[in-house]
Amino acid sequence: MASLNPVFFLVFLLLTTFYHLGEGRAPHTFLVGGSDDGWKVPESSNKTRLIHWAETQRFLVGDSLEFNYDNKTDSVLQVTKENYEKCITKEASKTYTATQTILKLNDSGPHYFISGDQGNCANGEKLIVVVQSPDHPPMPKPVPPTAPPTPSKPPTSPAPPTSPAPPTSPAPPTSPAPTPANNTAVGLVAGSGIFWTFIAVIGLAWA
């Protein structure tokens, strides 16, 4: 069993190495905006196009950004967050004016870029790039907002209970009619009594 320990260790080391190689990738150059002419003023109906494009990418340290534009009318400025939000072009930390500008991303964190034309920046030609270290987990993609739930109908009030009908008083019991058999028996008894009384009187008279 002891001789198997080095084998298990080598297998674990190989698997770990292949896992990290699969997670990594070679440095990549991104066309800003996803096309050769992506660095321009977006259409008025989609002013946040460049921002949304950057949110769907994963930028790592060592990657590069490629800006293509007409340097006679445009340029690229790297600015602070405050100047990015206010489109301030006079205090850029770096200015790029080449027709094809390629910037290497050497530092992790957010990077802010705006057009050298303040009017272009105000109309949406601006970009935020969040750079991650190679071992950083991928950022989740933006989730579209879900529609609010439709309000449920208020519960209807239950119908008021109906009053129970008053109980009816039971009918008085009727006396059962005498049966003919009983009347006949009474008549026979009464008749026989008179007959024997008459016989007794005659007997006394003869005595």
PDB file of C-alpha atoms in Angstrom:
ATOM      1  CA  MET A   1       0.000   0.000   0.000  1.00  0.00           C
ATOM      2  CA  ALA A   2       2.845   2.381   0.795  1.00  0.00           C
ATOM      3  CA  SER A   3       4.162   2.093  -2.798  1.00  0.00           C
ATOM      4  CA  LEU A   4       0.862   3.439  -4.153  1.00  0.00           C
ATOM      5  CA  ASN A   5       1.118   6.792  -2.348  1.00  0.00           C
ATOM      6  CA  PRO A   6       3.587   8.360  -4.872  1.00  0.00           C
ATOM      7  CA  VAL A   7       1.302   7.237  -7.721  1.00  0.00           C
ATOM      8  CA  PHE A   8      -1.744   8.911  -6.177  1.00  0.00           C
ATOM      9  CA  PHE A   9       0.292  12.070  -5.597  1.00  0.00           C
ATOM     10  CA  LEU A  10       1.401  12.222  -9.252  1.00  0.00           C
ATOM     11  CA  VAL A  11      -2.156  11.694 -10.514  1.00  0.00           C
ATOM     12  CA  PHE A  12      -3.432  14.480  -8.261  1.00  0.00           C
ATOM     13  CA  LEU A  13      -0.652  16.813  -9.440  1.00  0.00           C
ATOM     14  CA  LEU A  14      -1.418  16.135 -13.118  1.00  0.00           C
ATOM     15  CA  LEU A  15      -5.140  16.676 -12.664  1.00  0.00           C
ATOM     16  CA  THR A  16      -4.559  19.946 -10.835  1.00  0.00           C
ATOM     17  CA  THR A  17      -2.188  21.158 -13.560  1.00  0.00           C
ATOM     18  CA  PHE A  18      -4.619  20.308 -16.375  1.00  0.00           C
ATOM     19  CA  TYR A  19      -7.456  21.994 -14.475  1.00  0.00           C
ATOM     20  CA  HIS A  20      -5.576  25.297 -14.211  1.00  0.00           C
ATOM     21  CA  LEU A  21      -4.435  25.108 -17.821  1.00  0.00           C
ATOM     22  CA  GLY A  22      -8.062  24.708 -18.887  1.00  0.00           C
ATOM     23  CA  GLU A  23      -9.143  27.708 -16.815  1.00  0.00           C
ATOM     24  CA  GLY A  24      -6.493  30.030 -18.260  1.00  0.00           C
ATOM     25  CA  ARG A  25      -6.310  31.507 -21.753  1.00  0.00           C
ATOM     26  CA  ALA A  26      -3.895  33.457 -23.893  1.00  0.00           C
ATOM     27  CA  PRO A  27      -4.079  37.281 -23.820  1.00  0.00           C
ATOM     28  CA  HIS A  28      -6.807  38.566 -26.104  1.00  0.00           C
ATOM     29  CA  THR A  29      -7.217  41.807 -28.071  1.00  0.00           C
ATOM     30  CA  PHE A  30     -10.763  43.177 -27.974  1.00  0.00           C
ATOM     31  CA  LEU A  31     -12.168  45.349 -30.746  1.00  0.00           C
ATOM     32  CA  VAL A  32     -13.898  48.102 -28.813  1.00  0.00           C
ATOM     33  CA  GLY A  33     -17.605  47.994 -29.529  1.00  0.00           C
ATOM     34  CA  GLY A  34     -17.237  44.608 -31.241  1.00  0.00           C
ATOM     35  CA  SER A  35     -16.407  46.018 -34.707  1.00  0.00           C
ATOM     36  CA  ASP A  36     -13.689  47.857 -36.630  1.00  0.00           C
ATOM     37  CA  ASP A  37     -15.527  51.164 -36.226  1.00  0.00           C
ATOM     38  CA  GLY A  38     -16.918  50.563 -32.739  1.00  0.00           C
ATOM     39  CA  TRP A  39     -15.373  53.694 -31.173  1.00  0.00           C
ATOM     40  CA  LYS A  40     -17.936  56.261 -32.306  1.00  0.00           C
ATOM     41  CA  VAL A  41     -21.044  58.032 -31.097  1.00  0.00           C
ATOM     42  CA  PRO A  42     -23.804  55.439 -30.643  1.00  0.00           C
ATOM     43  CA  GLU A  43     -27.204  55.905 -32.200  1.00  0.00           C
ATOM     44  CA  SER A  44     -29.535  58.113 -30.208  1.00  0.00           C
ATOM     45  CA  SER A  45     -31.813  55.147 -29.487  1.00  0.00           C
ATOM     46  CA  ASN A  46     -28.933  53.156 -27.965  1.00  0.00           C
ATOM     47  CA  LYS A  47     -26.606  55.552 -26.174  1.00  0.00           C
ATOM     48  CA  THR A  48     -25.369  52.917 -23.731  1.00  0.00           C
ATOM     49  CA  ARG A  49     -24.261  50.474 -26.465  1.00  0.00           C
ATOM     50  CA  LEU A  50     -20.548  50.675 -25.590  1.00  0.00           C
ATOM     51  CA  ILE A  51     -21.229  50.228 -21.864  1.00  0.00           C
ATOM     52  CA  HIS A  52     -23.406  47.185 -22.488  1.00  0.00           C
ATOM     53  CA  TRP A  53     -20.792  45.704 -24.811  1.00  0.00           C
ATOM     54  CA  ALA A  54     -18.128  45.951 -22.090  1.00  0.00           C
ATOM     55  CA  GLU A  55     -20.466  44.361 -19.519  1.00  0.00           C
ATOM     56  CA  THR A  56     -20.721  41.212 -21.647  1.00  0.00           C
ATOM     57  CA  GLN A  57     -16.934  40.713 -21.918  1.00  0.00           C
ATOM     58  CA  ARG A  58     -14.384  39.314 -19.499  1.00  0.00           C
ATOM     59  CA  PHE A  59     -11.210  41.366 -19.475  1.00  0.00           C
ATOM     60  CA  LEU A  60      -8.094  39.902 -17.851  1.00  0.00           C
ATOM     61  CA  VAL A  61      -4.753  41.425 -16.998  1.00  0.00           C
ATOM     62  CA  GLY A  62      -2.593  41.140 -20.142  1.00  0.00           C
ATOM     63  CA  ASP A  63      -5.486  41.662 -22.590  1.00  0.00           C
ATOM     64  CA  SER A  64      -5.587  44.658 -24.941  1.00  0.00           C
ATOM     65  CA  LEU A  65      -8.199  47.087 -26.268  1.00  0.00           C
ATOM     66  CA  GLU A  66      -8.186  48.170 -29.906  1.00  0.00           C
ATOM     67  CA  PHE A  67      -9.801  51.535 -30.700  1.00  0.00           C
ATOM     68  CA  ASN A  68     -10.370  52.366 -34.374  1.00  0.00           C
ATOM     69  CA  TYR A  69     -11.555  55.882 -35.285  1.00  0.00           C
ATOM     70  CA  ASP A  70     -10.904  58.942 -37.433  1.00  0.00           C
ATOM     71  CA  ASN A  71      -8.162  60.786 -35.555  1.00  0.00           C
ATOM     72  CA  LYS A  72      -9.006  64.023 -37.375  1.00  0.00           C
ATOM     73  CA  THR A  73     -12.240  64.350 -35.440  1.00  0.00           C
ATOM     74  CA  ASP A  74     -11.853  61.975 -32.501  1.00  0.00           C
ATOM     75  CA  SER A  75      -9.455  60.538 -29.921  1.00  0.00           C
ATOM     76  CA  VAL A  76      -9.350  58.375 -26.782  1.00  0.00           C
ATOM     77  CA  LEU A  77      -8.864  59.730 -23.257  1.00  0.00           C
ATOM     78  CA  GLN A  78      -8.267  57.666 -20.140  1.00  0.00           C
ATOM     79  CA  VAL A  79      -9.783  59.541 -17.197  1.00  0.00           C
ATOM     80  CA  THR A  80     -10.904  59.192 -13.593  1.00  0.00           C
ATOM     81  CA  LYS A  81     -14.367  58.015 -12.598  1.00  0.00           C
ATOM     82  CA  GLU A  82     -15.497  61.567 -11.777  1.00  0.00           C
ATOM     83  CA  ASN A  83     -14.296  62.954 -15.101  1.00  0.00           C
ATOM     84  CA  TYR A  84     -15.878  59.991 -16.862  1.00  0.00           C
ATOM     85  CA  GLU A  85     -19.275  60.744 -15.341  1.00  0.00           C
ATOM     86  CA  LYS A  86     -19.038  64.490 -16.151  1.00  0.00           C
ATOM     87  CA  CYS A  87     -17.304  64.086 -19.557  1.00  0.00           C
ATOM     88  CA  ILE A  88     -14.397  66.334 -18.527  1.00  0.00           C
ATOM     89  CA  THR A  89     -11.753  66.186 -21.274  1.00  0.00           C
ATOM     90  CA  LYS A  90      -9.171  68.631 -19.888  1.00  0.00           C
ATOM     91  CA  GLU A  91      -7.761  66.451 -17.120  1.00  0.00           C
ATOM     92  CA  ALA A  92      -7.097  63.135 -18.877  1.00  0.00           C
ATOM     93  CA  SER A  93      -4.444  60.903 -17.360  1.00  0.00           C
ATOM     94  CA  LYS A  94      -3.583  59.591 -20.849  1.00  0.00           C
ATOM     95  CA  THR A  95      -4.440  60.816 -24.351  1.00  0.00           C
ATOM     96  CA  TYR A  96      -4.362  58.676 -27.516  1.00  0.00           C
ATOM     97  CA  THR A  97      -4.699  60.085 -31.026  1.00  0.00           C
ATOM     98  CA  ALA A  98      -3.569  57.278 -33.339  1.00  0.00           C
ATOM     99  CA  THR A  99      -6.086  56.036 -35.912  1.00  0.00           C
ATOM    100  CA  GLN A 100      -5.618  52.557 -34.480  1.00  0.00           C
ATOM    101  CA  THR A 101      -4.967  52.753 -30.762  1.00  0.00           C
ATOM    102  CA  ILE A 102      -4.089  49.535 -28.922  1.00  0.00           C
ATOM    103  CA  LEU A 103      -3.981  49.727 -25.143  1.00  0.00           C
ATOM    104  CA  LYS A 104      -2.632  46.884 -23.028  1.00  0.00           C
ATOM    105  CA  LEU A 105      -4.471  46.277 -19.764  1.00  0.00           C
ATOM    106  CA  ASN A 106      -1.713  45.798 -17.191  1.00  0.00           C
ATOM    107  CA  ASP A 107      -3.658  46.519 -14.014  1.00  0.00           C
ATOM    108  CA  SER A 108      -6.794  44.989 -12.562  1.00  0.00           C
ATOM    109  CA  GLY A 109      -9.753  47.127 -11.613  1.00  0.00           C
ATOM    110  CA  PRO A 110     -11.994  49.580 -13.488  1.00  0.00           C
ATOM    111  CA  HIS A 111     -10.622  51.699 -16.355  1.00  0.00           C
ATOM    112  CA  TYR A 112     -12.531  54.698 -17.719  1.00  0.00           C
ATOM    113  CA  PHE A 113     -12.302  55.912 -21.329  1.00  0.00           C
ATOM    114  CA  ILE A 114     -14.086  58.801 -23.039  1.00  0.00           C
ATOM    115  CA  SER A 115     -13.954  60.487 -26.426  1.00  0.00           C
ATOM    116  CA  GLY A 116     -11.676  63.518 -26.775  1.00  0.00           C
ATOM    117  CA  ASP A 117     -14.711  65.386 -28.081  1.00  0.00           C
ATOM    118  CA  GLN A 118     -16.844  66.430 -25.118  1.00  0.00           C
ATOM    119  CA  GLY A 119     -20.016  66.411 -27.210  1.00  0.00           C
ATOM    120  CA  ASN A 120     -19.317  62.852 -28.369  1.00  0.00           C
ATOM    121  CA  CYS A 121     -18.826  61.770 -24.760  1.00  0.00           C
ATOM    122  CA  ALA A 122     -22.109  63.389 -23.708  1.00  0.00           C
ATOM    123  CA  ASN A 123     -23.838  61.411 -26.472  1.00  0.00           C
ATOM    124  CA  GLY A 124     -22.552  58.044 -25.267  1.00  0.00           C
ATOM    125  CA  GLU A 125     -19.011  57.622 -26.668  1.00  0.00           C
ATOM    126  CA  LYS A 126     -17.589  56.435 -23.359  1.00  0.00           C
ATOM    127  CA  LEU A 127     -16.558  53.099 -21.905  1.00  0.00           C
ATOM    128  CA  ILE A 128     -15.902  51.376 -18.570  1.00  0.00           C
ATOM    129  CA  VAL A 129     -13.629  48.322 -18.668  1.00  0.00           C
ATOM    130  CA  VAL A 130     -13.331  46.198 -15.518  1.00  0.00           C
ATOM    131  CA  VAL A 131     -10.110  44.160 -15.632  1.00  0.00           C
ATOM    132  CA  GLN A 132      -9.725  41.021 -13.531  1.00  0.00           C
ATOM    133  CA  SER A 133      -6.731  38.972 -12.501  1.00  0.00           C
ATOM    134  CA  PRO A 134      -6.489  35.600 -14.334  1.00  0.00           C
ATOM    135  CA  ASP A 135      -7.507  33.600 -11.244  1.00  0.00           C
ATOM    136  CA  HIS A 136     -10.571  35.758 -10.579  1.00  0.00           C
ATOM    137  CA  PRO A 137     -13.926  33.994 -11.160  1.00  0.00           C
ATOM    138  CA  PRO A 138     -15.918  35.197 -14.173  1.00  0.00           C
ATOM    139  CA  MET A 139     -18.259  38.106 -13.586  1.00  0.00           C
ATOM    140  CA  PRO A 140     -21.941  37.235 -13.974  1.00  0.00           C
ATOM    141  CA  LYS A 141     -23.636  38.697 -17.019  1.00  0.00           C
ATOM    142  CA  PRO A 142     -26.267  41.372 -16.416  1.00  0.00           C
ATOM    143  CA  VAL A 143     -29.673  39.869 -15.812  1.00  0.00           C
ATOM    144  CA  PRO A 144     -32.531  41.624 -17.627  1.00  0.00           C
ATOM    145  CA  PRO A 145     -35.166  43.008 -15.278  1.00  0.00           C
ATOM    146  CA  THR A 146     -38.150  40.783 -14.817  1.00  0.00           C
ATOM    147  CA  ALA A 147     -41.663  42.072 -15.294  1.00  0.00           C
ATOM    148  CA  PRO A 148     -43.418  42.946 -12.028  1.00  0.00           C
ATOM    149  CA  PRO A 149     -45.956  40.354 -10.945  1.00  0.00           C
ATOM    150  CA  THR A 150     -49.526  41.163 -11.855  1.00  0.00           C
ATOM    151  CA  PRO A 151     -51.552  42.091  -8.777  1.00  0.00           C
ATOM    152  CA  SER A 152     -53.909  39.395  -7.709  1.00  0.00           C
ATOM    153  CA  LYS A 153     -57.613  40.120  -7.483  1.00  0.00           C
ATOM    154  CA  PRO A 154     -58.807  40.931  -3.955  1.00  0.00           C
ATOM    155  CA  PRO A 155     -60.665  38.053  -2.384  1.00  0.00           C
ATOM    156  CA  THR A 156     -64.407  38.369  -2.678  1.00  0.00           C
ATOM    157  CA  SER A 157     -66.383  38.633   0.563  1.00  0.00           C
ATOM    158  CA  PRO A 158     -68.261  35.449   1.360  1.00  0.00           C
ATOM    159  CA  ALA A 159     -72.034  35.674   1.106  1.00  0.00           C
ATOM    160  CA  PRO A 160     -73.697  36.278   4.509  1.00  0.00           C
ATOM    161  CA  PRO A 161     -75.108  33.083   5.957  1.00  0.00           C
ATOM    162  CA  THR A 162     -78.850  32.696   5.567  1.00  0.00           C
ATOM    163  CA  SER A 163     -80.909  32.467   8.756  1.00  0.00           C
ATOM    164  CA  PRO A 164     -82.247  28.969   9.333  1.00  0.00           C
ATOM    165  CA  ALA A 165     -85.985  28.544   8.929  1.00  0.00           C
ATOM    166  CA  PRO A 166     -87.828  28.442  12.294  1.00  0.00           C
ATOM    167  CA  PRO A 167     -88.725  24.901  13.300  1.00  0.00           C
ATOM    168  CA  THR A 168     -92.345  23.944  12.718  1.00  0.00           C
ATOM    169  CA  SER A 169     -94.279  22.805  15.778  1.00  0.00           C
ATOM    170  CA  PRO A 170     -95.250  19.160  15.577  1.00  0.00           C
ATOM    171  CA  ALA A 171     -98.909  18.379  14.954  1.00  0.00           C
ATOM    172  CA  PRO A 172    -100.801  17.176  18.102  1.00  0.00           C
ATOM    173  CA  PRO A 173    -101.240  13.431  18.190  1.00  0.00           C
ATOM    174  CA  THR A 174    -104.718  12.263  17.222  1.00  0.00           C
ATOM    175  CA  SER A 175    -106.571   9.782  19.418  1.00  0.00           C
ATOM    176  CA  PRO A 176    -106.889   6.458  17.695  1.00  0.00           C
ATOM    177  CA  ALA A 177    -110.470   5.594  16.728  1.00  0.00           C
ATOM    178  CA  PRO A 178    -111.929   2.609  18.652  1.00  0.00           C
ATOM    179  CA  THR A 179    -111.843  -0.559  16.730  1.00  0.00           C
ATOM    180  CA  PRO A 180    -115.152  -2.357  15.998  1.00  0.00           C
ATOM    181  CA  ALA A 181    -113.971  -5.507  17.803  1.00  0.00           C
ATOM    182  CA  ASN A 182    -113.751  -3.688  21.151  1.00  0.00           C
ATOM    183  CA  ASN A 183    -117.230  -2.122  20.781  1.00  0.00           C
ATOM    184  CA  THR A 184    -118.783  -5.507  20.049  1.00  0.00           C
ATOM    185  CA  ALA A 185    -117.230  -7.093  23.118  1.00  0.00           C
ATOM    186  CA  VAL A 186    -118.552  -4.307  25.351  1.00  0.00           C
ATOM    187  CA  GLY A 187    -122.042  -4.710  23.930  1.00  0.00           C
ATOM    188  CA  LEU A 188    -122.010  -8.439  24.557  1.00  0.00           C
ATOM    189  CA  VAL A 189    -120.920  -7.953  28.154  1.00  0.00           C
ATOM    190  CA  ALA A 190    -123.609  -5.369  28.800  1.00  0.00           C
ATOM    191  CA  GLY A 191    -126.333  -7.500  27.154  1.00  0.00           C
ATOM    192  CA  SER A 192    -125.453 -10.631  29.110  1.00  0.00           C
ATOM    193  CA  GLY A 193    -125.570  -8.719  32.419  1.00  0.00           C
ATOM    194  CA  ILE A 194    -129.130  -7.521  31.788  1.00  0.00           C
ATOM    195  CA  PHE A 195    -130.195 -11.036  30.730  1.00  0.00           C
ATOM    196  CA  TRP A 196    -128.934 -12.667  33.953  1.00  0.00           C
ATOM    197  CA  THR A 197    -130.461  -9.908  36.070  1.00  0.00           C
ATOM    198  CA  PHE A 198    -133.856 -10.576  34.443  1.00  0.00           C
ATOM    199  CA  ILE A 199    -133.495 -14.352  35.140  1.00  0.00           C
ATOM    200  CA  ALA A 200    -132.612 -13.617  38.778  1.00  0.00           C
ATOM    201  CA  VAL A 201    -135.749 -11.485  39.267  1.00  0.00           C
ATOM    202  CA  ILE A 202    -138.007 -14.203  37.780  1.00  0.00           C
ATOM    203  CA  GLY A 203    -136.398 -16.800  40.056  1.00  0.00           C
ATOM    204  CA  LEU A 204    -137.124 -14.719  43.137  1.00  0.00           C
ATOM    205  CA  ALA A 205    -140.679 -14.233  42.047  1.00  0.00           C
ATOM    206  CA  TRP A 206    -141.282 -18.000  41.769  1.00  0.00           C
ATOM    207  CA  ALA A 207    -139.720 -18.695  45.101  1.00  0.00           C
TER     208      ALA A 207
END
